[in-house]
Coordinates of N, CA, C and O in Angstrom, one line a residue:
Q18 N 47.8 -33.3 -4.5 CA 47.5 -31.9 -4.3 C 48.8 -31.2 -3.6 O 49.5 -31.9 -2.8
V19 N 48.9 -30.0 -4.0 CA 50.0 -29.2 -3.4 C 49.4 -27.9 -2.9 O 48.6 -27.3 -3.6
Q20 N 49.8 -27.5 -1.7 CA 49.4 -26.2 -1.2 C 50.6 -25.3 -1.1 O 51.7 -25.7 -0.7
L21 N 50.3 -24.0 -1.4 CA 51.4 -23.0 -1.4 C 51.0 -21.8 -0.6 O 49.9 -21.3 -0.7
V22 N 51.9 -21.3 0.2 CA 51.7 -20.2 1.1 C 52.8 -19.2 0.9 O 54.0 -19.5 1.3
E23 N 52.5 -18.0 0.5 CA 53.5 -17.0 0.3 C 53.6 -16.1 1.6 O 52.7 -15.9 2.3
S24 N 54.8 -15.5 1.8 CA 55.0 -14.6 2.8 C 56.1 -13.6 2.4 O 56.9 -13.9 1.5
G25 N 56.2 -12.5 3.2 CA 57.4 -11.6 3.0 C 57.1 -10.3 2.2 O 57.9 -9.5 2.1
G26 N 55.8 -10.1 1.8 CA 55.5 -8.9 1.1 C 55.5 -7.7 2.0 O 55.6 -7.9 3.3
G27 N 55.4 -6.5 1.5 CA 55.3 -5.3 2.3 C 55.5 -4.1 1.5 O 55.4 -4.1 0.3
V28 N 55.8 -3.0 2.2 CA 56.1 -1.7 1.6 C 57.5 -1.3 1.7 O 58.1 -1.4 2.8
V29 N 58.1 -0.9 0.6 CA 59.6 -0.5 0.6 C 59.8 0.6 -0.3 O 59.0 0.8 -1.3
Q30 N 60.8 1.4 0.0 CA 61.1 2.5 -0.9 C 61.9 2.1 -2.1 O 62.6 1.0 -2.1
A31 N 61.8 2.8 -3.2 CA 62.5 2.5 -4.4 C 64.0 2.4 -4.1 O 64.6 3.1 -3.3
G32 N 64.6 1.3 -4.7 CA 66.0 1.0 -4.4 C 66.2 0.0 -3.3 O 67.3 -0.5 -3.1
G33 N 65.2 -0.2 -2.5 CA 65.2 -1.2 -1.4 C 65.1 -2.6 -1.8 O 65.1 -2.9 -3.0
S34 N 65.0 -3.5 -0.8 CA 65.0 -4.9 -1.1 C 63.9 -5.6 -0.3 O 63.5 -5.1 0.8
L35 N 63.4 -6.7 -0.8 CA 62.4 -7.5 -0.1 C 62.7 -9.0 -0.4 O 63.3 -9.2 -1.5
R36 N 62.4 -9.9 0.5 CA 62.6 -11.3 0.2 C 61.2 -12.0 0.4 O 60.6 -11.9 1.5
L37 N 60.7 -12.6 -0.7 CA 59.5 -13.4 -0.6 C 59.8 -14.8 -0.4 O 60.8 -15.3 -0.9
S38 N 58.9 -15.5 0.3 CA 59.1 -17.0 0.5 C 57.8 -17.7 0.2 O 56.7 -17.1 0.3
C39 N 57.9 -18.9 -0.3 CA 56.8 -19.7 -0.7 C 57.0 -21.1 -0.1 O 57.9 -21.8 -0.4
A40 N 56.1 -21.4 0.8 CA 56.2 -22.7 1.5 C 55.2 -23.7 0.8 O 54.0 -23.4 0.7
A41 N 55.7 -24.8 0.4 CA 54.9 -25.9 -0.3 C 54.7 -27.0 0.7 O 55.5 -27.4 1.5
S42 N 53.5 -27.5 0.6 CA 53.1 -28.7 1.4 C 52.2 -29.6 0.6 O 51.7 -29.3 -0.5
G43 N 52.0 -30.8 1.1 CA 51.2 -31.8 0.4 C 52.1 -32.7 -0.4 O 53.2 -33.1 0.0
H44 N 51.8 -33.0 -1.7 CA 52.5 -33.9 -2.5 C 53.7 -33.1 -3.2 O 53.8 -33.0 -4.4
T45 N 54.6 -32.7 -2.4 CA 55.7 -31.9 -2.9 C 56.7 -32.7 -3.7 O 57.4 -32.1 -4.6
F46 N 56.7 -34.0 -3.5 CA 57.6 -34.8 -4.3 C 57.2 -34.8 -5.8 O 58.0 -35.1 -6.7
S47 N 56.0 -34.4 -6.1 CA 55.5 -34.4 -7.5 C 55.9 -33.1 -8.2 O 55.6 -33.0 -9.5
I48 N 56.4 -32.1 -7.5 CA 56.6 -30.8 -8.2 C 57.8 -30.9 -9.1 O 58.9 -31.3 -8.8
N49 N 57.6 -30.4 -10.3 CA 58.6 -30.3 -11.3 C 59.4 -29.0 -11.3 O 60.6 -28.9 -11.3
D50 N 58.6 -27.9 -11.1 CA 59.2 -26.6 -11.0 C 58.2 -25.7 -10.3 O 57.0 -25.9 -10.3
M51 N 58.8 -24.6 -9.8 CA 58.0 -23.6 -9.1 C 58.4 -22.2 -9.7 O 59.5 -22.0 -10.2
A52 N 57.4 -21.3 -9.6 CA 57.7 -20.0 -10.3 C 57.0 -18.9 -9.4 O 56.1 -19.2 -8.6
W53 N 57.4 -17.7 -9.7 CA 56.8 -16.5 -9.2 C 56.2 -15.7 -10.4 O 56.8 -15.6 -11.4
F54 N 54.9 -15.3 -10.2 CA 54.3 -14.4 -11.1 C 53.9 -13.2 -10.3 O 53.9 -13.1 -9.1
R55 N 53.5 -12.1 -11.0 CA 53.0 -10.9 -10.4 C 51.9 -10.3 -11.2 O 51.8 -10.4 -12.4
Q56 N 51.0 -9.6 -10.5 CA 49.9 -8.9 -11.2 C 49.7 -7.5 -10.6 O 49.4 -7.4 -9.4
A57 N 50.0 -6.6 -11.5 CA 49.9 -5.2 -11.1 C 48.4 -4.7 -11.4 O 47.7 -5.3 -12.2
P58 N 48.0 -3.7 -10.7 CA 46.6 -3.2 -10.9 C 46.3 -2.9 -12.4 O 47.1 -2.2 -13.0
G59 N 45.2 -3.5 -12.9 CA 44.8 -3.2 -14.2 C 45.6 -4.0 -15.3 O 45.4 -3.8 -16.5
K60 N 46.5 -4.8 -14.9 CA 47.3 -5.6 -15.8 C 47.1 -7.1 -15.6 O 46.7 -7.5 -14.6
E61 N 47.5 -7.8 -16.6 CA 47.4 -9.3 -16.6 C 48.6 -9.8 -15.7 O 49.6 -9.2 -15.5
R62 N 48.4 -11.0 -15.2 CA 49.4 -11.7 -14.4 C 50.6 -12.0 -15.3 O 50.4 -12.5 -16.4
A63 N 51.8 -11.7 -14.8 CA 53.0 -11.9 -15.6 C 54.0 -12.8 -15.0 O 54.2 -12.7 -13.7
F64 N 54.8 -13.5 -15.7 CA 55.8 -14.4 -15.2 C 57.0 -13.5 -14.7 O 57.4 -12.5 -15.3
V65 N 57.6 -14.0 -13.6 CA 58.7 -13.3 -13.0 C 60.0 -14.1 -13.0 O 61.0 -13.7 -13.5
A66 N 59.8 -15.3 -12.4 CA 61.0 -16.2 -12.4 C 60.6 -17.6 -12.1 O 59.5 -17.9 -11.6
R67 N 61.5 -18.6 -12.5 CA 61.1 -20.0 -12.4 C 62.4 -20.7 -12.0 O 63.5 -20.4 -12.4
I68 N 62.2 -21.8 -11.2 CA 63.3 -22.7 -10.8 C 62.8 -24.1 -10.7 O 61.6 -24.4 -10.4
Y69 N 63.7 -25.0 -11.1 CA 63.3 -26.4 -11.2 C 63.7 -27.1 -9.9 O 64.6 -26.8 -9.2
S70 N 62.9 -28.2 -9.6 CA 63.2 -28.9 -8.4 C 64.5 -29.7 -8.4 O 65.1 -29.9 -7.3
K71 N 64.9 -30.0 -9.6 CA 66.2 -30.7 -9.7 C 67.1 -29.9 -10.6 O 66.6 -29.2 -11.5
G72 N 68.4 -29.9 -10.3 CA 69.3 -29.2 -11.1 C 69.4 -27.7 -10.6 O 68.9 -27.4 -9.6
S73 N 70.0 -26.9 -11.4 CA 70.2 -25.5 -11.0 C 69.6 -24.5 -12.0 O 69.9 -23.3 -12.0
S74 N 68.8 -24.9 -12.9 CA 68.3 -24.0 -13.9 C 67.3 -23.0 -13.4 O 66.4 -23.4 -12.6
T75 N 67.5 -21.8 -13.7 CA 66.5 -20.7 -13.4 C 66.3 -19.8 -14.6 O 67.1 -19.8 -15.5
Y76 N 65.1 -19.2 -14.6 CA 64.7 -18.3 -15.7 C 64.1 -17.1 -15.1 O 63.4 -17.2 -14.1
Y77 N 64.3 -16.0 -15.8 CA 63.8 -14.7 -15.3 C 63.2 -13.9 -16.4 O 63.6 -14.0 -17.6
A78 N 62.2 -13.1 -16.1 CA 61.7 -12.1 -17.0 C 62.7 -11.1 -17.2 O 63.5 -10.8 -16.3
D79 N 62.8 -10.5 -18.4 CA 63.8 -9.5 -18.7 C 63.7 -8.3 -17.8 O 64.8 -7.7 -17.4
S80 N 62.5 -8.0 -17.3 CA 62.3 -6.8 -16.5 C 63.0 -7.0 -15.1 O 63.2 -6.0 -14.4
V81 N 63.3 -8.2 -14.7 CA 63.8 -8.4 -13.3 C 65.3 -9.0 -13.3 O 65.9 -9.1 -12.3
K82 N 65.8 -9.3 -14.5 CA 67.1 -9.9 -14.6 C 68.1 -9.0 -14.0 O 68.1 -7.8 -14.2
G83 N 69.0 -9.6 -13.2 CA 70.0 -8.8 -12.5 C 69.6 -8.2 -11.2 O 70.4 -7.7 -10.5
R84 N 68.3 -8.1 -10.9 CA 67.8 -7.6 -9.7 C 67.2 -8.6 -8.8 O 67.2 -8.5 -7.6
F85 N 66.5 -9.6 -9.4 CA 65.8 -10.6 -8.6 C 66.6 -11.9 -8.7 O 67.2 -12.2 -9.7
T86 N 66.5 -12.7 -7.6 CA 67.1 -14.0 -7.6 C 66.2 -15.0 -7.0 O 65.7 -14.8 -5.8
I87 N 65.9 -16.1 -7.7 CA 65.0 -17.1 -7.2 C 65.9 -18.3 -6.7 O 67.0 -18.6 -7.3
S88 N 65.5 -18.9 -5.6 CA 66.3 -19.9 -5.0 C 65.4 -20.9 -4.3 O 64.2 -20.6 -4.1
R89 N 65.9 -22.1 -4.0 CA 65.0 -23.1 -3.3 C 65.8 -23.7 -2.2 O 67.0 -23.8 -2.2
D90 N 65.0 -24.3 -1.3 CA 65.5 -25.1 -0.2 C 64.6 -26.4 -0.2 O 63.5 -26.4 0.4
N91 N 65.1 -27.4 -0.8 CA 64.3 -28.6 -1.0 C 64.0 -29.3 0.4 O 63.0 -29.9 0.5
A92 N 65.0 -29.2 1.3 CA 64.7 -29.8 2.6 C 63.6 -29.1 3.3 O 62.9 -29.8 4.1
K93 N 63.4 -27.8 3.1 CA 62.3 -27.1 3.7 C 61.1 -26.9 2.8 O 60.1 -26.3 3.2
N94 N 61.2 -27.4 1.6 CA 60.1 -27.3 0.6 C 59.7 -25.8 0.4 O 58.5 -25.4 0.4
T95 N 60.7 -24.9 0.3 CA 60.4 -23.5 0.1 C 61.2 -23.0 -1.1 O 62.2 -23.5 -1.5
V96 N 60.6 -22.0 -1.7 CA 61.2 -21.2 -2.8 C 61.2 -19.8 -2.4 O 60.2 -19.3 -1.9
N97 N 62.3 -19.1 -2.6 CA 62.4 -17.7 -2.2 C 62.7 -16.8 -3.4 O 63.2 -17.3 -4.5
L98 N 62.3 -15.6 -3.3 CA 62.6 -14.6 -4.3 C 63.2 -13.4 -3.7 O 62.5 -12.6 -2.9
Q99 N 64.5 -13.2 -3.9 CA 65.2 -12.1 -3.3 C 65.1 -10.9 -4.4 O 65.5 -11.1 -5.5
M100 N 64.5 -9.8 -3.9 CA 64.2 -8.7 -4.8 C 65.1 -7.5 -4.4 O 64.8 -7.0 -3.3
N101 N 66.0 -7.1 -5.2 CA 66.9 -6.0 -4.9 C 66.6 -4.8 -5.9 O 66.0 -5.0 -7.0
S102 N 67.1 -3.7 -5.6 CA 66.9 -2.5 -6.5 C 65.5 -2.3 -6.9 O 65.3 -2.2 -8.1
L103 N 64.6 -2.4 -6.0 CA 63.2 -2.4 -6.4 C 62.8 -1.0 -7.0 O 63.3 0.0 -6.6
K104 N 61.9 -1.1 -7.9 CA 61.3 0.1 -8.6 C 59.8 0.2 -8.4 O 59.2 -0.8 -8.1
P105 N 59.3 1.3 -8.5 CA 57.8 1.5 -8.4 C 57.0 0.6 -9.3 O 56.0 0.1 -8.9
E106 N 57.6 0.3 -10.5 CA 56.9 -0.6 -11.4 C 56.9 -2.0 -11.0 O 56.3 -2.9 -11.6
D107 N 57.6 -2.4 -9.9 CA 57.6 -3.7 -9.4 C 56.4 -3.9 -8.4 O 56.1 -5.0 -8.0
T108 N 55.7 -2.9 -8.2 CA 54.5 -2.9 -7.3 C 53.5 -3.9 -7.9 O 53.1 -3.7 -9.1
A109 N 53.0 -4.9 -7.1 CA 52.1 -5.9 -7.6 C 51.8 -6.8 -6.5 O 52.4 -6.8 -5.5
V110 N 50.8 -7.7 -6.8 CA 50.6 -8.9 -6.0 C 51.4 -10.0 -6.5 O 51.3 -10.3 -7.7
Y111 N 52.3 -10.6 -5.7 CA 53.2 -11.6 -6.2 C 52.6 -13.0 -5.8 O 52.2 -13.2 -4.6
Y112 N 52.6 -13.9 -6.8 CA 52.0 -15.2 -6.5 C 53.1 -16.3 -6.8 O 53.9 -16.2 -7.7
C113 N 53.0 -17.3 -5.9 CA 53.9 -18.5 -6.1 C 53.0 -19.5 -6.8 O 51.8 -19.6 -6.6
A114 N 53.7 -20.3 -7.7 CA 53.0 -21.3 -8.5 C 53.8 -22.6 -8.6 O 55.1 -22.5 -8.6
A115 N 53.2 -23.7 -8.8 CA 53.9 -25.0 -8.9 C 53.2 -25.8 -10.0 O 52.0 -25.7 -10.2
R116 N 54.0 -26.7 -10.6 CA 53.4 -27.6 -11.6 C 54.2 -28.9 -11.5 O 55.3 -28.9 -11.1
T117 N 53.5 -30.0 -11.9 CA 54.1 -31.3 -11.8 C 54.7 -31.8 -13.2 O 55.5 -32.7 -13.2
T118 N 54.4 -31.1 -14.2 CA 54.9 -31.4 -15.5 C 55.4 -30.2 -16.3 O 54.6 -29.2 -16.4
V119 N 56.5 -30.3 -16.9 CA 57.0 -29.2 -17.7 C 56.2 -28.9 -18.9 O 55.6 -29.9 -19.5
G120 N 56.0 -27.7 -19.2 CA 55.3 -27.3 -20.4 C 53.8 -27.2 -20.3 O 53.1 -26.7 -21.2
V121 N 53.2 -27.5 -19.1 CA 51.8 -27.3 -18.9 C 51.5 -26.1 -18.0 O 52.5 -25.6 -17.4
Q122 N 50.3 -25.7 -18.0 CA 50.0 -24.6 -17.1 C 50.2 -24.9 -15.6 O 50.1 -26.1 -15.2
Y123 N 50.6 -23.9 -14.9 CA 50.8 -24.1 -13.4 C 49.4 -24.4 -12.8 O 48.4 -23.6 -13.0
A124 N 49.4 -25.5 -12.1 CA 48.1 -26.0 -11.5 C 47.9 -25.5 -10.1 O 46.7 -25.5 -9.6
Y125 N 48.9 -25.2 -9.4 CA 48.8 -24.8 -8.0 C 49.3 -23.4 -7.8 O 50.4 -23.0 -8.3
W126 N 48.5 -22.7 -7.0 CA 48.8 -21.3 -6.8 C 48.6 -20.9 -5.3 O 47.8 -21.5 -4.6
G127 N 49.5 -20.0 -4.9 CA 49.3 -19.4 -3.5 C 48.3 -18.3 -3.6 O 47.7 -17.9 -4.6
Q128 N 48.0 -17.7 -2.4 CA 47.0 -16.7 -2.3 C 47.5 -15.3 -2.7 O 46.7 -14.4 -2.9
G129 N 48.8 -15.2 -2.8 CA 49.4 -13.9 -3.2 C 49.9 -13.0 -2.0 O 49.3 -13.2 -0.9
T130 N 50.9 -12.2 -2.3 CA 51.4 -11.3 -1.2 C 51.7 -10.0 -1.9 O 52.3 -9.9 -3.0
Q131 N 51.2 -8.9 -1.3 CA 51.3 -7.6 -1.9 C 52.7 -7.0 -1.7 O 53.3 -7.0 -0.6
V132 N 53.3 -6.5 -2.7 CA 54.6 -5.8 -2.7 C 54.3 -4.4 -3.2 O 53.8 -4.2 -4.3
T133 N 54.6 -3.4 -2.4 CA 54.4 -2.0 -2.8 C 55.7 -1.2 -2.7 O 56.4 -1.2 -1.7
V134 N 56.2 -0.6 -3.8 CA 57.4 0.1 -3.9 C 57.1 1.6 -4.1 O 56.5 2.0 -5.1
S135 N 57.4 2.4 -3.1 CA 57.1 3.8 -3.2 C 58.3 4.6 -3.8 O 59.5 4.2 -3.6
S136 N 57.9 5.6 -4.5 CA 59.0 6.4 -5.2 C 59.5 7.5 -4.3 O 59.0 7.8 -3.2

């Protein structure tokens, strides 16, 4: 089992920045990759960014490329999401997720953290 806890959400003006963190605990050795998703009011949860536990591969949704950066600290079992040039449409609950096998659905989820971008 893997437990995930997000932190760092809040309210920011458009153009501002926020940094989200996700702390993993439990069987962290089994994690293949971790990702951030977000869910805006009235919309389905959507992929934001992904990073693998080994190597340097990262992937981003087109809507956040060039503005968001995902990174990890394996020693601390944390994954971060640096969000710059925030837009009102980035407003959502952000969730951290982890999986142990590539290509399957993410099995582990955090409780979510609210990000609100005011115009």
